[in-house]
Coordinates of C-alpha atoms in Angstrom, one line a residue:
M299 CA 121.5 133.9 85.2
R300 CA 120.1 131.5 82.7
S301 CA 117.7 130.2 85.4
L302 CA 116.6 133.8 86.1
A303 CA 116.1 134.5 82.4
L304 CA 114.1 131.4 82.0
I305 CA 111.9 132.2 85.0
S306 CA 111.3 135.7 83.6
L307 CA 110.3 134.3 80.3
L308 CA 107.9 131.9 81.9
L309 CA 106.3 134.7 83.9
A310 CA 105.9 136.9 80.8
L311 CA 104.2 134.0 79.0
F312 CA 101.9 133.3 82.0
A313 CA 100.9 137.0 82.1
L314 CA 99.9 136.9 78.4
I315 CA 97.9 133.6 78.8
F316 CA 96.1 134.3 82.1
P317 CA 93.9 137.2 80.9
I318 CA 92.7 135.1 78.0
M319 CA 91.8 132.4 80.5
V320 CA 89.8 134.9 82.6
S321 CA 87.9 136.3 79.6
V322 CA 86.8 132.9 78.3
G323 CA 86.7 130.8 81.5
N324 CA 83.1 131.7 82.6
P325 CA 81.2 133.0 79.6
I326 CA 77.7 132.4 81.0
E327 CA 78.5 134.2 84.2
M328 CA 79.9 137.2 82.4
S329 CA 76.9 137.2 80.0
E330 CA 74.6 137.4 83.0
N331 CA 76.6 140.3 84.5
R332 CA 76.4 142.2 81.2
Q333 CA 72.6 141.6 81.0
T334 CA 72.2 142.9 84.6
D335 CA 74.2 146.0 83.8
K336 CA 72.0 146.6 80.6
S337 CA 68.8 146.2 82.7
E338 CA 70.1 148.7 85.2
I339 CA 71.1 151.1 82.5
A340 CA 67.7 150.7 80.9
A341 CA 66.0 151.4 84.2
E342 CA 68.1 154.5 84.6
E343 CA 67.3 155.7 81.1
I344 CA 63.5 155.2 81.8
S345 CA 63.9 157.2 85.0
D346 CA 65.8 160.0 83.3
R347 CA 63.4 160.1 80.3
E348 CA 60.2 159.7 82.2
S349 CA 59.8 161.9 85.2
F350 CA 56.1 161.3 84.9
D351 CA 55.2 164.9 85.7
E352 CA 53.1 167.2 83.6
S353 CA 55.8 167.7 80.9
T354 CA 56.5 164.0 80.3
V355 CA 56.1 163.1 76.7
I356 CA 53.5 160.4 75.8
R357 CA 53.5 158.6 72.5
L358 CA 49.8 158.0 71.7
K359 CA 48.5 155.9 68.8
R360 CA 45.3 157.4 67.2
G361 CA 44.1 155.4 64.2
E362 CA 47.1 154.9 62.0
S363 CA 49.1 157.8 63.4
V364 CA 51.3 158.2 66.5
I365 CA 51.2 161.7 68.1
E366 CA 53.2 163.1 71.0
L367 CA 51.5 164.8 74.0
T368 CA 52.6 166.0 77.4
M369 CA 51.4 164.0 80.3
A370 CA 49.1 166.9 81.3
E371 CA 47.5 167.1 77.9
Y372 CA 47.1 163.3 77.7
L373 CA 45.5 162.9 81.1
T374 CA 43.2 165.9 80.6
G375 CA 41.9 164.1 77.5
V376 CA 41.7 160.7 79.3
V377 CA 39.8 162.0 82.4
G378 CA 37.5 164.0 80.2
A379 CA 36.7 160.9 78.1
E380 CA 36.6 158.3 80.9
M381 CA 34.6 160.1 83.7
P382 CA 31.6 162.5 83.7
A383 CA 32.9 166.1 84.1
D384 CA 30.2 166.9 86.7
F385 CA 31.5 164.3 89.1
E386 CA 33.0 165.3 92.4
H387 CA 36.5 166.8 92.5
E388 CA 37.8 164.0 94.7
A389 CA 36.5 161.3 92.4
L390 CA 38.0 163.0 89.4
K391 CA 41.4 163.3 91.2
A392 CA 41.2 159.6 92.0
Q393 CA 40.6 159.0 88.3
A394 CA 43.5 161.2 87.3
V395 CA 45.9 159.3 89.6
A396 CA 44.6 155.9 88.4
A397 CA 45.0 157.0 84.7
R398 CA 48.5 158.3 85.4
T399 CA 49.4 155.1 87.2
Y400 CA 48.1 152.9 84.4
T401 CA 50.1 155.0 81.9
M402 CA 53.3 154.6 83.9
Y403 CA 52.7 150.9 84.1
K404 CA 52.3 150.7 80.3
M405 CA 55.3 152.9 79.6
Q406 CA 57.6 150.8 81.8
A407 CA 56.4 147.5 80.4
D408 CA 57.0 146.2 76.9
H409 CA 54.9 148.0 74.4
S410 CA 51.7 146.2 73.3
S411 CA 51.8 144.3 70.1
N412 CA 48.8 146.5 69.1
H413 CA 51.0 149.6 69.1
P414 CA 54.7 148.7 69.3
D415 CA 55.7 152.2 68.2
A416 CA 53.6 153.9 70.9
D417 CA 53.3 154.0 74.7
V418 CA 49.5 153.8 74.7
C419 CA 46.5 154.0 72.4
D420 CA 43.1 155.6 72.5
D421 CA 41.2 152.3 72.3
S422 CA 39.5 151.7 75.7
A423 CA 39.5 148.0 75.0
C424 CA 43.3 148.0 74.9
C425 CA 44.4 151.1 76.9
K426 CA 42.2 154.1 77.9
A427 CA 39.8 156.3 76.0
Y428 CA 41.1 159.7 75.0
K429 CA 39.4 162.8 73.5
D430 CA 41.3 165.7 72.0
D431 CA 40.3 169.3 72.5
E432 CA 38.0 169.4 69.5
Q433 CA 36.1 166.3 70.7
L434 CA 35.8 167.6 74.3
R435 CA 34.4 170.9 72.9
E436 CA 31.8 168.9 71.0
K437 CA 31.1 166.7 74.1
W438 CA 30.7 169.5 76.6
G439 CA 29.2 172.2 74.4
V440 CA 28.5 175.4 76.3
S441 CA 30.1 173.9 79.4
Y442 CA 33.4 173.4 77.7
A443 CA 35.3 176.4 79.2
A444 CA 34.3 175.5 82.8
Y445 CA 34.9 171.8 82.3
I446 CA 38.3 172.0 80.6
E447 CA 39.5 174.3 83.3
K448 CA 38.2 171.8 85.9
M449 CA 40.0 168.9 84.2
R450 CA 43.3 170.8 83.9
N451 CA 43.2 171.7 87.6
I452 CA 42.4 168.1 88.5
V453 CA 45.4 166.8 86.6
S454 CA 47.7 169.6 87.8
S455 CA 46.7 169.1 91.5
T456 CA 47.8 165.5 91.4
D457 CA 50.9 166.1 89.3
G458 CA 53.4 163.2 89.6
E459 CA 51.2 161.1 91.9
Y460 CA 50.7 157.4 91.2
L461 CA 49.9 154.2 93.1
S462 CA 52.6 151.7 93.8
Y463 CA 52.9 148.2 95.2
Q464 CA 56.3 147.0 96.3
N465 CA 57.8 150.2 94.8
E466 CA 56.3 149.6 91.3
P467 CA 53.4 151.3 89.5
I468 CA 50.3 149.1 89.7
L469 CA 48.0 147.9 86.9
A470 CA 45.4 150.6 87.9
V471 CA 42.4 149.3 86.0
F472 CA 38.9 150.8 86.6
H473 CA 35.3 150.4 85.4
S474 CA 32.1 152.4 85.2
S475 CA 29.9 150.8 87.9
S476 CA 30.0 147.7 90.0
T477 CA 27.4 145.3 91.5
G478 CA 27.8 146.4 95.1
K479 CA 31.2 144.6 95.1
T480 CA 34.2 144.9 92.8
E481 CA 35.6 141.7 91.2
A482 CA 38.9 140.0 91.9
S483 CA 41.3 140.2 88.9
E484 CA 41.8 136.4 88.7
N485 CA 38.1 135.9 88.0
V486 CA 38.4 138.1 84.8
W487 CA 41.9 137.6 83.5
G488 CA 43.1 134.5 85.5
N489 CA 45.9 136.5 87.2
A490 CA 45.6 137.2 90.9
L491 CA 47.0 140.6 91.8
P492 CA 47.1 141.4 95.6
Y493 CA 45.9 145.0 95.1
L494 CA 42.9 144.0 92.8
V495 CA 40.7 142.1 95.2
S496 CA 36.9 142.2 95.7
V497 CA 35.8 145.1 97.9
D498 CA 32.4 146.7 98.7
S499 CA 31.3 149.5 96.4
M500 CA 28.7 152.2 97.2
E501 CA 26.8 152.8 93.9
D502 CA 23.2 151.9 93.4
G503 CA 20.4 152.1 90.9
E504 CA 19.4 155.6 92.0
S505 CA 22.8 157.2 91.2
V506 CA 23.9 155.1 88.2
P507 CA 22.3 155.4 84.7
Q508 CA 21.3 152.0 83.4
Y509 CA 22.5 150.3 86.5
E510 CA 20.2 147.5 85.8
S511 CA 19.6 146.4 82.2
V512 CA 17.8 143.5 80.5
V513 CA 18.7 141.8 77.2
T514 CA 16.4 139.3 75.6
I515 CA 17.6 136.9 72.9
S516 CA 15.4 134.6 70.9
E517 CA 16.0 130.9 71.5
A518 CA 17.3 130.4 68.0
N519 CA 19.7 133.4 68.2
F520 CA 20.9 132.2 71.6
R521 CA 21.5 128.7 70.3
D522 CA 23.3 129.8 67.1
T523 CA 25.5 132.3 68.9
I524 CA 26.7 129.7 71.5
K525 CA 27.3 127.1 68.8
S526 CA 29.4 129.6 66.8
G527 CA 32.0 129.2 69.6
H528 CA 31.1 125.7 70.8
A529 CA 30.0 123.6 67.9
D530 CA 29.6 120.6 70.2
A531 CA 26.9 122.2 72.3
D532 CA 23.7 120.2 72.4
F533 CA 20.4 122.1 72.4
S534 CA 18.0 119.2 72.0
G535 CA 15.1 119.2 74.4
S536 CA 13.4 122.0 76.2
A537 CA 15.1 125.5 76.5
D538 CA 14.5 125.2 80.3
A539 CA 17.2 122.5 80.4
W540 CA 19.8 124.3 78.2
I541 CA 21.5 126.3 81.1
T542 CA 22.6 124.5 84.2
D543 CA 25.3 124.6 86.9
T544 CA 25.8 128.4 87.0
K545 CA 28.6 129.4 89.3
Y546 CA 29.1 132.9 90.7
S547 CA 32.0 134.8 92.3
E548 CA 31.8 136.5 95.7
S549 CA 30.9 139.7 94.0
G550 CA 27.8 138.1 92.3
R551 CA 29.3 137.9 88.8
L552 CA 28.9 134.8 86.6
L553 CA 32.0 132.7 86.5
T554 CA 30.8 129.8 84.4
A555 CA 27.6 128.1 83.2
N556 CA 27.0 124.8 81.6
I557 CA 25.2 125.6 78.4
G558 CA 24.2 122.8 76.1
G559 CA 26.6 120.5 77.9
V560 CA 29.7 122.8 77.5
T561 CA 31.3 125.2 79.9
V562 CA 31.0 128.8 79.0
T563 CA 32.6 131.6 81.1
G564 CA 30.9 134.7 82.2
T565 CA 33.4 136.9 80.3
E566 CA 32.8 134.9 77.1
L567 CA 29.0 135.2 77.5
R568 CA 29.3 138.9 78.1
K569 CA 31.3 139.3 74.8
L570 CA 29.0 137.0 72.8
F571 CA 25.8 138.9 73.7
D572 CA 27.3 142.4 74.3
L573 CA 26.2 142.5 77.9
R574 CA 27.1 145.4 80.1
S575 CA 28.8 143.2 82.7
T576 CA 29.1 139.6 84.0
G577 CA 26.8 140.6 86.9
V578 CA 24.1 138.6 85.1
E579 CA 21.2 136.3 85.9
I580 CA 19.9 134.1 83.1
S581 CA 16.3 133.0 82.8
I582 CA 13.9 131.6 80.1
S583 CA 10.7 133.4 79.1
D584 CA 8.2 133.1 76.4
D585 CA 10.3 135.7 74.5
G586 CA 13.5 133.7 74.7
V587 CA 16.6 133.8 76.9
V588 CA 16.6 136.8 79.3
F589 CA 19.8 138.3 80.7
S590 CA 19.2 140.5 83.8
V591 CA 22.4 142.6 84.1
T592 CA 23.8 144.8 87.0
G593 CA 26.6 147.3 86.6
Y594 CA 28.8 148.2 83.7
G595 CA 32.4 147.0 82.9
H596 CA 34.7 144.2 83.9
G597 CA 34.3 145.1 87.6
V598 CA 38.0 145.1 88.5
G599 CA 39.7 147.9 90.4
M600 CA 38.0 151.3 91.0
S601 CA 34.4 151.8 90.2
Q602 CA 33.9 155.3 88.9
Y603 CA 30.4 155.7 90.2
G604 CA 31.4 154.1 93.4
A605 CA 34.3 156.6 93.7
N606 CA 31.8 159.4 93.1
A607 CA 29.5 158.1 95.8
M608 CA 32.4 157.9 98.2
A609 CA 33.4 161.5 97.4
Q610 CA 29.8 162.7 97.9
N611 CA 30.0 161.1 101.4
G612 CA 33.2 163.0 102.2
S613 CA 36.0 160.6 101.2
T614 CA 39.2 162.2 99.8
Y615 CA 40.8 161.0 96.6
D616 CA 43.6 159.2 98.5
E617 CA 41.0 157.4 100.6
I618 CA 39.1 156.4 97.5
L619 CA 42.2 155.0 95.9
S620 CA 43.4 153.1 99.0
W621 CA 39.9 151.5 99.2
Y622 CA 39.7 150.2 95.7
Y623 CA 43.4 149.4 95.3
T624 CA 44.2 147.3 98.4
D625 CA 47.6 147.8 100.2
T626 CA 48.9 150.3 97.6
V627 CA 50.9 153.4 98.4
L628 CA 50.2 156.9 97.0
T629 CA 53.6 157.9 95.7
N630 CA 55.1 161.0 94.0
A631 CA 57.3 160.4 91.0
D632 CA 59.5 163.2 92.0

């Protein structure tokens, strides 16, 4: 009997000790499990909160304020701000889907440090341009009633549609006009994305305002501007020898140039001299340094004027999207 009592006592003590051993035995493993569960819960909360249909609430930063809009209201203001209202319906529908996709991408990612309390902002250099109803009235004038109805119908007809790659919304960037080819993402931002590769684009000088532009900078201005970012640049000697070893991408955009003995990227040069694109050729004339520029924008993703040209030739919005965003799937959020 004493033996049985002793065994019972030992078993009771073991039952008390064993759970403690389990709870502290693999703290790293349990921490990873908890993190996974939190991620799954967060994903479910996003899914529940953001159906991404017309009624989805968007937090938009405008100036110092954050306002809330429905997805329908927001996209109407984005499409109206980003693309000419007289463009073809199919081009505008492609724009609406691209803008919705980009918004979803931003909302499911960590908020930008530029607007940590908002999903997106109205700065086109950070997110997308946006115009409210008053601004659209001013922009469209007597055509407001027709154009606002057109925009609302465009957004409604694509309700919930977005582009996905491997079941995730893509970074659906776009630009105004290309150089006959769009640019691969790695040549602009250094990050190669499989759906943002260089493809042919249909726009030309006859259909695109300011498709070709020329910027002339005096030699002194050019020299001082480059030296503001590259103090070690050497501009001794003739101006004809200042610029060498220009390298271009497949799309005809400037990747790098040796200027005064230092390497300057095309994107930096565009920013320094406020050029419309990196589709630029550089020459020296009696007036100074001449930039001959083609297209407008960074060149990655969908060309808006190219999309309109495709629509005029009979392409539907899904065909336009699949052309500019390679291997993506047109998906419905519902």
